[in-house]
Coordinates of C-alpha atoms in Angstrom, one line a residue:
Chain A
M1 CA 44.7 84.9 101.0
E2 CA 44.9 88.7 100.9
I3 CA 43.9 90.8 97.8
W4 CA 44.8 94.5 97.9
F5 CA 43.8 97.2 95.4
S6 CA 46.3 100.1 95.4
E7 CA 45.9 103.5 93.9
L8 CA 49.0 105.7 93.4
H9 CA 48.0 109.1 94.7
T10 CA 51.4 110.4 93.6
S11 CA 54.3 108.4 92.3
N12 CA 55.4 108.2 96.0
V13 CA 52.2 107.6 97.9
K14 CA 49.5 105.0 97.5
L15 CA 46.3 104.1 99.2
S16 CA 45.5 100.4 99.4
V17 CA 42.1 98.9 100.1
R18 CA 41.7 95.2 101.0
I19 CA 39.2 93.6 98.6
D20 CA 37.0 90.6 98.9
K21 CA 36.7 90.0 95.2
Q22 CA 36.6 91.7 91.8
L23 CA 33.1 92.1 90.5
F24 CA 33.9 93.3 87.0
S25 CA 36.8 94.1 84.7
G26 CA 36.5 95.4 81.2
E27 CA 38.0 97.8 78.7
S28 CA 35.8 100.3 76.8
E29 CA 36.8 102.5 73.9
Y30 CA 37.8 105.1 76.5
Q31 CA 39.2 103.5 79.6
R32 CA 39.7 100.4 81.7
I33 CA 36.8 99.8 84.2
D34 CA 37.2 97.7 87.3
V35 CA 34.7 97.1 90.1
F36 CA 35.6 95.6 93.4
E37 CA 33.9 94.5 96.6
S38 CA 35.6 95.6 99.8
E39 CA 35.0 95.6 103.5
E40 CA 35.9 99.2 104.2
F41 CA 34.5 101.0 101.2
G42 CA 31.8 98.6 100.1
K43 CA 31.7 98.2 96.3
F44 CA 33.8 100.6 94.4
V45 CA 34.7 101.5 90.8
A46 CA 38.1 102.3 89.5
L47 CA 38.6 103.9 86.1
D48 CA 42.1 103.4 84.7
G49 CA 43.1 102.4 88.2
D50 CA 41.7 105.4 90.0
I51 CA 38.8 105.1 92.4
V52 CA 36.0 107.3 91.1
F53 CA 33.1 106.0 93.2
S54 CA 32.8 104.0 96.4
E55 CA 29.6 103.1 98.3
K56 CA 31.1 104.3 101.6
D57 CA 32.2 107.8 100.7
E58 CA 30.2 108.8 97.5
F59 CA 27.6 110.7 99.7
I60 CA 30.2 113.3 100.4
Y61 CA 31.0 114.1 96.8
D62 CA 27.4 113.9 95.6
E63 CA 26.1 116.1 98.4
M64 CA 28.8 118.7 98.0
V65 CA 28.3 119.2 94.2
T66 CA 24.6 119.3 94.6
H67 CA 23.5 121.1 97.7
V68 CA 26.0 123.9 97.6
P69 CA 24.7 125.4 94.3
M70 CA 21.1 124.4 95.0
A71 CA 21.1 126.3 98.3
V72 CA 22.4 129.5 96.5
H73 CA 20.4 129.6 93.2
P74 CA 16.7 130.6 94.0
C75 CA 15.1 128.4 91.4
V76 CA 17.0 125.7 89.4
K77 CA 14.9 124.1 86.7
R78 CA 17.3 122.8 84.1
V79 CA 20.5 121.0 85.0
L80 CA 23.4 119.6 82.9
I81 CA 25.7 117.0 84.4
I82 CA 28.9 116.3 82.4
G83 CA 30.1 112.9 83.3
G84 CA 28.1 111.5 86.2
G85 CA 27.4 108.2 84.5
D86 CA 27.0 106.5 87.9
G87 CA 23.9 108.5 88.5
G88 CA 24.8 109.6 92.1
V89 CA 24.6 113.3 91.4
A90 CA 21.4 113.0 89.4
K91 CA 19.8 111.0 92.3
E92 CA 20.8 113.7 94.8
L93 CA 19.4 116.5 92.5
L94 CA 16.1 114.7 92.0
Q95 CA 15.2 115.5 95.6
Y96 CA 14.5 119.1 94.5
S97 CA 11.0 119.4 93.1
S98 CA 11.9 122.7 91.3
I99 CA 14.1 120.7 88.9
E100 CA 12.3 120.0 85.6
S101 CA 15.1 118.3 83.6
I102 CA 18.5 116.9 84.1
D103 CA 20.7 116.2 81.0
V104 CA 23.5 113.7 81.8
V105 CA 26.3 113.7 79.2
E106 CA 28.5 110.7 79.6
T107 CA 31.1 109.6 77.0
D108 CA 31.4 106.0 78.1
K109 CA 28.3 103.8 77.7
L110 CA 30.0 100.8 79.2
F111 CA 30.6 102.8 82.4
V112 CA 26.8 103.5 82.6
D113 CA 25.9 99.9 81.9
V114 CA 28.3 98.6 84.6
C115 CA 26.9 101.1 87.1
R116 CA 23.3 100.2 86.3
D117 CA 24.1 96.6 86.7
I118 CA 26.2 96.7 89.9
F119 CA 25.0 99.9 91.7
P120 CA 21.3 99.9 90.8
E121 CA 20.4 101.8 94.1
V122 CA 22.6 104.7 92.8
A123 CA 22.2 104.4 89.0
C124 CA 18.4 104.5 89.5
G125 CA 19.0 108.3 89.4
L126 CA 19.4 107.9 85.6
S127 CA 16.0 106.2 85.2
D128 CA 13.8 109.0 86.5
P129 CA 11.6 110.6 83.8
R130 CA 13.2 114.0 84.4
V131 CA 16.7 112.6 83.5
K132 CA 17.9 112.1 79.9
V133 CA 21.3 110.4 79.3
Y134 CA 23.3 111.4 76.2
Y135 CA 26.3 109.3 75.2
D136 CA 28.5 112.0 73.9
D137 CA 31.6 114.1 74.5
G138 CA 30.9 116.9 76.9
L139 CA 32.6 119.5 74.9
R140 CA 30.9 118.5 71.7
F141 CA 27.5 118.4 73.4
L142 CA 28.0 121.9 74.7
R143 CA 29.0 123.6 71.4
N144 CA 25.5 124.6 70.2
K145 CA 24.0 125.2 73.7
K146 CA 23.1 128.8 74.5
E147 CA 21.6 130.1 77.8
E148 CA 19.8 126.8 78.4
Y149 CA 20.9 125.7 81.9
D150 CA 20.5 127.1 85.4
L151 CA 23.2 124.7 86.7
I152 CA 26.0 122.8 85.1
I153 CA 27.9 120.2 87.2
N154 CA 31.1 119.0 85.7
D155 CA 31.4 115.6 87.3
S156 CA 34.4 114.5 85.2
T157 CA 37.3 112.8 86.8
D158 CA 40.6 114.2 85.8
P159 CA 42.2 116.8 83.6
F160 CA 44.1 113.9 81.8
G161 CA 43.2 111.3 79.2
H162 CA 39.9 111.3 77.3
T163 CA 38.4 113.9 79.7
E164 CA 41.2 116.4 79.2
G165 CA 39.1 118.6 77.0
L166 CA 36.7 119.2 79.9
F167 CA 39.4 121.2 81.7
T168 CA 40.3 123.7 79.0
K169 CA 39.6 127.4 78.6
E170 CA 37.4 126.5 75.6
F171 CA 35.3 124.2 77.8
Y172 CA 34.7 126.8 80.5
G173 CA 33.8 129.3 77.8
S174 CA 31.2 126.8 76.4
C175 CA 29.8 126.3 79.9
Y176 CA 29.5 130.0 80.3
K177 CA 27.6 130.3 77.0
A178 CA 25.3 127.4 77.9
L179 CA 24.3 128.9 81.2
K180 CA 21.4 131.3 81.6
S181 CA 22.2 134.8 82.8
D182 CA 22.1 133.8 86.4
G183 CA 23.5 130.3 85.9
I184 CA 26.0 128.5 88.1
M185 CA 28.8 126.0 87.2
V186 CA 30.2 123.6 89.8
Y187 CA 33.3 121.5 89.0
Q188 CA 35.9 119.2 90.5
H189 CA 38.9 121.3 91.4
G190 CA 41.3 118.5 92.4
S191 CA 43.4 118.1 95.5
P192 CA 45.8 120.9 96.3
F193 CA 48.1 119.1 98.8
Y194 CA 50.6 117.1 96.7
D195 CA 52.9 119.0 94.5
E196 CA 51.9 117.2 91.3
D197 CA 48.2 117.9 91.9
E198 CA 48.8 121.5 92.8
D199 CA 49.7 122.4 89.3
A200 CA 46.4 121.1 87.8
C201 CA 44.5 122.9 90.6
R202 CA 46.3 126.2 89.9
S203 CA 45.7 125.9 86.1
M204 CA 42.0 125.3 86.6
H205 CA 41.5 128.3 88.9
R206 CA 43.5 130.5 86.5
K207 CA 41.1 129.6 83.6
V208 CA 37.8 129.7 85.4
Y209 CA 38.7 132.9 87.3
R210 CA 39.0 134.6 83.9
S211 CA 35.9 133.1 82.4
F212 CA 33.3 133.9 85.1
P213 CA 32.5 137.1 87.1
I214 CA 32.3 135.0 90.3
S215 CA 34.7 132.2 91.0
R216 CA 35.2 130.7 94.5
V217 CA 36.6 127.4 95.7
Y218 CA 35.3 125.1 98.4
Q219 CA 36.4 122.0 100.1
A220 CA 35.4 118.6 101.5
H221 CA 37.1 115.7 103.1
I222 CA 36.9 112.6 100.8
P223 CA 38.9 109.6 102.1
T224 CA 39.5 108.0 98.7
C225 CA 40.8 111.2 97.1
P226 CA 44.5 112.0 97.0
S227 CA 45.5 113.0 100.6
G228 CA 41.8 112.7 101.6
Y229 CA 41.2 116.4 100.6
W230 CA 39.2 117.6 97.6
L231 CA 38.3 121.0 96.2
F232 CA 35.3 122.1 94.2
G233 CA 34.9 125.2 92.1
F234 CA 31.8 127.4 92.2
A235 CA 31.7 129.6 89.1
S236 CA 28.7 131.9 88.6
K237 CA 27.4 134.7 86.4
K238 CA 25.4 136.3 89.2
Y239 CA 25.1 134.6 92.6
H240 CA 27.8 134.6 95.2
P241 CA 28.1 131.3 97.1
I242 CA 28.1 133.0 100.5
N243 CA 26.4 136.4 100.0
D244 CA 23.5 134.9 98.1
F245 CA 23.3 131.7 100.2
K246 CA 19.8 131.4 101.8
P247 CA 20.2 128.8 104.6
E248 CA 16.6 129.2 105.8
N249 CA 15.1 128.5 102.4
W250 CA 17.2 125.4 102.1
K251 CA 16.4 124.1 105.5
K252 CA 12.6 124.5 104.7
L253 CA 13.1 121.8 102.0
K254 CA 13.9 119.3 104.7
I255 CA 16.3 117.4 102.5
E256 CA 18.1 114.6 104.3
T257 CA 21.9 114.7 104.2
W258 CA 24.8 113.0 105.8
Y259 CA 27.6 115.4 105.0
Y260 CA 26.1 118.8 104.0
T261 CA 24.5 121.2 106.4
A262 CA 23.8 124.9 106.0
N263 CA 26.5 125.5 108.6
L264 CA 29.0 123.3 106.7
H265 CA 28.2 125.3 103.5
M266 CA 29.8 128.4 105.1
G267 CA 32.7 126.4 106.5
A268 CA 33.4 124.7 103.2
F269 CA 34.5 128.1 101.7
M270 CA 36.9 128.8 104.6
L271 CA 40.1 127.4 103.2
P272 CA 43.5 126.8 104.7
K273 CA 46.1 129.5 104.2
Y274 CA 48.2 127.5 101.7
V275 CA 45.2 127.0 99.5
E276 CA 44.1 130.6 99.7
D277 CA 47.6 131.6 98.8
L278 CA 47.9 129.4 95.7
L279 CA 44.4 130.5 94.4
E280 CA 45.3 134.2 95.0
E281 CA 48.5 133.8 93.1
E282 CA 46.6 132.6 90.0
E283 CA 44.2 135.5 90.3
K284 CA 47.0 138.0 89.6
E285 CA 47.8 138.9 86.1
Chain B
M1 CA 64.9 99.1 94.2
E2 CA 61.7 100.3 95.9
I3 CA 61.1 100.6 99.7
W4 CA 57.6 101.3 100.9
F5 CA 56.5 102.1 104.4
S6 CA 52.9 101.1 105.0
E7 CA 50.6 102.2 107.8
L8 CA 47.4 100.3 108.4
H9 CA 44.7 102.9 108.9
T10 CA 42.2 100.1 109.6
S11 CA 42.7 96.4 109.1
N12 CA 41.4 96.9 105.6
V13 CA 43.0 100.2 104.4
K14 CA 46.6 101.2 104.3
L15 CA 48.6 104.3 103.3
S16 CA 52.0 103.6 101.8
V17 CA 54.8 106.1 101.4
R18 CA 57.8 105.4 99.2
I19 CA 61.0 105.9 101.3
D20 CA 64.5 106.7 100.3
K21 CA 66.1 105.2 103.4
Q22 CA 65.6 104.5 107.1
L23 CA 67.4 107.1 109.3
F24 CA 66.8 105.4 112.7
S25 CA 65.2 102.4 114.3
G26 CA 65.2 101.8 118.0
E27 CA 63.1 100.3 120.8
S28 CA 62.5 102.3 124.0
E29 CA 61.0 101.1 127.2
Y30 CA 57.6 102.3 125.8
Q31 CA 57.6 101.9 122.0
R32 CA 59.4 101.2 118.8
I33 CA 60.7 104.3 117.1
D34 CA 61.5 104.5 113.4
V35 CA 62.5 107.5 111.3
F36 CA 62.4 107.5 107.5
E37 CA 63.4 109.8 104.7
S38 CA 60.8 110.1 101.9
E39 CA 60.3 112.2 98.8
E40 CA 56.6 113.0 99.5
F41 CA 56.6 113.7 103.2
G42 CA 60.2 114.5 103.9
K43 CA 61.6 113.0 107.1
F44 CA 58.9 111.3 109.2
V45 CA 58.7 109.4 112.5
A46 CA 56.6 106.3 113.2
L47 CA 55.8 105.2 116.7
D48 CA 54.9 101.5 116.8
G49 CA 54.3 101.7 113.1
D50 CA 52.0 104.8 113.1
I51 CA 53.2 108.0 111.5
V52 CA 53.1 110.7 114.3
F53 CA 55.1 113.4 112.6
S54 CA 56.2 114.3 109.1
E55 CA 58.0 117.3 107.9
K56 CA 55.5 117.9 105.1
D57 CA 52.2 118.0 107.1
E58 CA 53.2 118.7 110.7
F59 CA 52.4 122.4 110.2
I60 CA 48.7 121.6 110.0
Y61 CA 48.6 119.8 113.3
D62 CA 50.9 122.2 115.2
E63 CA 49.0 125.3 114.0
M64 CA 45.6 123.8 114.7
V65 CA 46.3 122.8 118.4
T66 CA 48.1 126.1 119.0
H67 CA 46.3 129.0 117.3
V68 CA 42.7 127.9 117.9
P69 CA 43.0 128.2 121.7
M70 CA 45.5 131.1 121.6
A71 CA 43.0 133.2 119.5
V72 CA 40.3 132.6 122.1
H73 CA 42.0 133.0 125.5
P74 CA 42.8 136.7 126.1
C75 CA 46.1 136.1 127.9
V76 CA 47.8 132.7 128.1
K77 CA 50.9 132.8 130.3
R78 CA 51.4 129.2 131.5
V79 CA 51.0 126.2 129.2
L80 CA 51.3 122.5 129.7
I81 CA 51.9 120.1 126.7
I82 CA 51.4 116.5 127.4
G83 CA 53.4 114.5 124.9
G84 CA 54.8 116.8 122.3
G85 CA 58.3 115.5 122.6
D86 CA 59.1 116.5 119.0
G87 CA 58.9 120.1 120.0
G88 CA 56.6 121.2 117.2
V89 CA 53.8 122.5 119.3
A90 CA 56.2 124.3 121.8
K91 CA 57.9 126.0 118.8
E92 CA 54.5 127.2 117.5
L93 CA 53.5 128.5 120.9
L94 CA 56.8 130.4 121.4
Q95 CA 55.7 132.9 118.8
Y96 CA 53.4 134.4 121.5
S97 CA 55.2 136.8 123.7
S98 CA 52.4 136.6 126.4
I99 CA 53.6 133.0 127.2
E100 CA 55.9 132.9 130.2
S101 CA 56.4 129.2 130.6
I102 CA 55.7 125.9 128.7
D103 CA 55.9 122.6 130.6
V104 CA 56.4 119.6 128.2
V105 CA 55.7 116.2 129.8
E106 CA 56.9 113.4 127.7
T107 CA 57.2 109.8 128.8
D108 CA 59.8 108.7 126.4
K109 CA 63.2 110.3 126.6
L110 CA 64.5 108.3 123.6
F111 CA 61.8 109.9 121.4
V112 CA 62.9 113.4 122.4
D113 CA 66.6 112.5 121.9
V114 CA 65.8 111.1 118.4
C115 CA 63.8 114.3 117.5
R116 CA 66.6 116.6 118.8
D117 CA 69.1 114.6 116.7
I118 CA 67.1 114.2 113.4
F119 CA 64.7 117.2 113.5
P120 CA 66.8 120.0 115.1
E121 CA 64.8 122.7 113.3
V122 CA 61.6 121.6 115.1
A123 CA 63.0 120.2 118.4
C124 CA 64.7 123.6 118.9
G125 CA 61.3 124.5 120.4
L126 CA 62.4 122.5 123.5
S127 CA 65.6 124.4 124.0
D128 CA 64.0 127.8 124.6
P129 CA 64.5 129.1 128.1
R130 CA 60.7 129.4 128.6
V131 CA 60.4 125.6 128.0
K132 CA 61.0 122.9 130.6
V133 CA 60.9 119.2 129.6
Y134 CA 59.8 116.6 132.2
Y135 CA 60.3 112.9 131.5
D136 CA 57.2 111.6 133.2
D137 CA 53.8 110.1 132.8
G138 CA 51.2 112.8 132.0
L139 CA 48.7 111.5 134.4
R140 CA 51.2 111.2 137.3
F141 CA 52.6 114.7 136.5
L142 CA 49.1 116.2 136.7
R143 CA 48.0 114.6 140.0
N144 CA 49.2 117.4 142.3
K145 CA 48.6 120.3 140.0
K146 CA 45.9 122.7 140.9
E147 CA 44.8 125.8 138.9
E148 CA 48.2 126.3 137.5
Y149 CA 47.7 126.4 133.7
D150 CA 45.9 128.7 131.3
L151 CA 46.2 126.1 128.5
I152 CA 46.8 122.4 128.4
I153 CA 47.5 120.7 125.1
N154 CA 47.2 117.0 125.0
D155 CA 49.5 116.1 122.2
S156 CA 49.4 112.3 122.9
T157 CA 49.0 110.0 120.1
D158 CA 46.5 107.2 120.7
P159 CA 44.0 106.0 123.3
F160 CA 45.9 102.7 123.2
G161 CA 49.2 101.3 124.6
H162 CA 51.2 103.3 127.1
T163 CA 49.3 106.5 126.5
E164 CA 45.9 104.9 127.2
G165 CA 45.8 106.6 130.6
L166 CA 45.7 110.0 128.9
F167 CA 42.2 109.3 127.5
T168 CA 40.4 108.4 130.7
K169 CA 37.8 110.2 132.7
E170 CA 40.4 110.5 135.5
F171 CA 42.8 112.2 133.1
Y172 CA 40.2 114.8 131.9
G173 CA 39.3 115.4 135.6
S174 CA 43.0 116.0 136.4
C175 CA 43.3 118.4 133.5
Y176 CA 40.2 120.3 134.7
K177 CA 41.8 120.6 138.2
A178 CA 45.1 121.7 136.8
L179 CA 43.6 124.5 134.7
K180 CA 42.9 128.0 136.1
S181 CA 39.3 129.1 136.3
D182 CA 39.4 130.3 132.7
G183 CA 41.6 127.6 131.4
I184 CA 41.3 125.8 128.0
M185 CA 42.3 122.2 127.2
V186 CA 42.9 121.1 123.6
Y187 CA 43.3 117.5 122.7
Q188 CA 43.4 115.1 119.8
H189 CA 40.0 113.7 119.1
G190 CA 40.9 111.1 116.4
S191 CA 39.4 110.5 113.1
P192 CA 35.6 109.8 112.8
F193 CA 35.4 108.3 109.4
Y194 CA 36.3 104.6 109.8
D195 CA 34.1 102.5 112.0
E196 CA 36.9 101.3 114.2
D197 CA 38.1 104.9 114.9
E198 CA 34.5 106.2 115.5
D199 CA 34.2 104.3 118.7
A200 CA 37.3 105.9 120.3
C201 CA 36.0 109.3 119.0
R202 CA 32.6 108.8 120.6
S203 CA 34.1 107.6 123.9
M204 CA 36.3 110.7 124.1
H205 CA 33.5 113.2 123.5
R206 CA 31.3 111.4 126.1
K207 CA 33.9 111.8 128.8
V208 CA 35.0 115.4 128.0
Y209 CA 31.5 116.7 127.5
R210 CA 30.7 115.6 131.1
S211 CA 34.0 117.0 132.5
F212 CA 33.9 120.6 131.2
P213 CA 31.2 123.2 130.9
I214 CA 32.2 124.0 127.3
S215 CA 33.2 121.2 125.0
R216 CA 33.4 121.6 121.2
V217 CA 35.0 119.6 118.4
Y218 CA 36.9 121.0 115.4
Q219 CA 38.5 119.6 112.3
A220 CA 41.5 119.7 110.0
H221 CA 42.6 117.9 106.9
I222 CA 45.9 116.0 107.7
P223 CA 47.0 113.7 104.9
T224 CA 48.9 111.2 107.0
C225 CA 46.0 110.7 109.5
P226 CA 43.5 107.9 108.9
S227 CA 41.2 108.9 106.0
G228 CA 43.1 112.2 105.9
Y229 CA 40.7 113.7 108.4
W230 CA 41.4 114.6 112.0
L231 CA 39.3 116.0 114.9
F232 CA 40.5 118.1 117.8
G233 CA 38.6 118.7 121.1
F234 CA 38.3 122.2 122.6
A235 CA 37.3 121.9 126.3
S236 CA 37.0 125.0 128.4
K237 CA 35.9 126.3 131.8
K238 CA 34.9 129.7 130.5
Y239 CA 35.7 130.7 126.9
H240 CA 33.6 129.5 124.0
P241 CA 35.8 128.8 120.9
I242 CA 33.5 130.9 118.6
N243 CA 31.6 133.3 120.8
D244 CA 34.8 134.4 122.6
F245 CA 37.0 134.3 119.5
K246 CA 38.7 137.6 118.9
P247 CA 39.9 137.5 115.2
E248 CA 41.1 141.2 115.2
N249 CA 43.3 140.7 118.3
W250 CA 44.8 137.6 116.8
K251 CA 45.5 139.3 113.4
K252 CA 47.3 142.1 115.2
L253 CA 49.9 139.7 116.4
K254 CA 51.0 139.1 112.8
I255 CA 51.9 135.5 113.3
E256 CA 52.8 133.7 110.1
T257 CA 50.9 130.6 109.4
W258 CA 50.4 128.2 106.5
Y259 CA 47.2 126.5 107.5
Y260 CA 45.4 128.5 110.2
T261 CA 43.6 131.8 109.4
A262 CA 41.0 133.7 111.5
N263 CA 38.5 132.6 108.8
L264 CA 39.5 129.0 108.9
H265 CA 39.1 129.1 112.7
M266 CA 35.4 129.6 112.2
G267 CA 35.1 127.0 109.5
A268 CA 37.0 124.4 111.5
F269 CA 34.0 124.2 113.9
M270 CA 31.5 123.7 111.0
L271 CA 31.4 119.9 110.9
P272 CA 29.8 117.4 108.5
K273 CA 26.4 116.1 109.5
Y274 CA 27.6 112.6 110.3
V275 CA 30.1 114.0 112.7
E276 CA 27.6 116.4 114.3
D277 CA 25.2 113.5 114.7
L278 CA 27.7 111.1 116.4
L279 CA 28.8 113.9 118.8
E280 CA 25.2 114.8 119.7
E281 CA 24.4 111.2 120.4
E282 CA 27.1 111.1 123.0
E283 CA 25.8 114.3 124.6
K284 CA 22.6 112.6 125.5
E285 CA 22.2 110.9 128.8

């Protein structure tokens, strides 16, 4: 017997993963949630059919959204994670003793419950006393926040469906307002390779570039993402991700990583020509 | 009707591409050759079932094996390409006026004929008066060559099957001998992410590291490669890929690219921690 899970990366390309068995399938108010056990990626979660988390490659994503801003900002105390119900980003952040509180705002309680049940070694990130989980819509949660956070990580999946509001100009404006005067926002910037993803990627950069004084894009290789290539946005009121990067300070913390290094931090901002070009096009009026 | 081409990246993961139609299928003395027309990747060639060339992403590969060494070596005149029967690398190299001759050694004449027929805009690289095509085995061709080349590009596909001999210690030794005293060899280093590819990747680095005084690995994101992530080796008798890199000289040539930039050159050598670790392990006695 063979069981294959397939994810359409575009309507003409799909990635398939051989699975041993399905561990969970359920429908929440917001989305369909499936969990599978596989040889190649370990256990993984699909939301509405898209892989959002796998045991084998989640370290890349979690490290890249965490250590890049943490190695730039001199002292992060208060963090907001929008999405992030699996707890992976919170867990990564908890390694920094400077952090006093992490608010996780996740719309879907069922998703959190499933992760706590099936991925306890990751979801434990949500049980730390410094972490508080709010079951709320990210945009609504942000509306009355003003200069509260040093770092906001938008861990939301896609600019479609129930998370669509987290990719609007209004949302980026709310993040700006909720950040302190030297705050940083990091967000998923999608994959630029396939034509149908490129549009979403352009649209995001156009909005953020106009909302923050500093807006740069960085990259990582994530096998389960479309074309294996993923971009992140670094938007900031004060600190530049390269000019204000302090590799020596970060190295002194002796944080163990498997993807991120101080050297890779620099390289992550050195983008292919076709990506540079599309971003620059969106920076023009 | 739906037609899907699938390539097993490991025995548990496959990438599938929707195809419009098959343009060619044939069996040479060495391998099965198939050409397909697809919406997402344009026309592409599969050798024994593995995609080796697609119209949509070949620029990444061709640019990365060409411009990285060309921007380091101060004056490349004679080049040897082992494999490269599609002509893409030759075409990229021909943009440099310093180059006087390019020898292309391709085992499989049928592969070259198919590329000339179906990809004339790429295979035209083989028709330039500076290019000479030899239908021969790479290892045999190299045996009596001594200090002839400034640059050798090993464009061979896999360390398995009829190209297996191009990934041996003997082969790297022959390349070393065939290079001038300041020569550079660039070669495919495989993908390090999946366990079954990691072994081949380690074995290659172990051999080359012991055959050349300078041996560094660099990366690119190539969607049709396993996990979308590909490594290249830079082995050299004299020039270091970063310390001897002259970005200003390269920029003056005004060569048009779509992936490579002088900035990306630096970033390509900044590898993830897990890749650094596995390479360093092979450097130890």
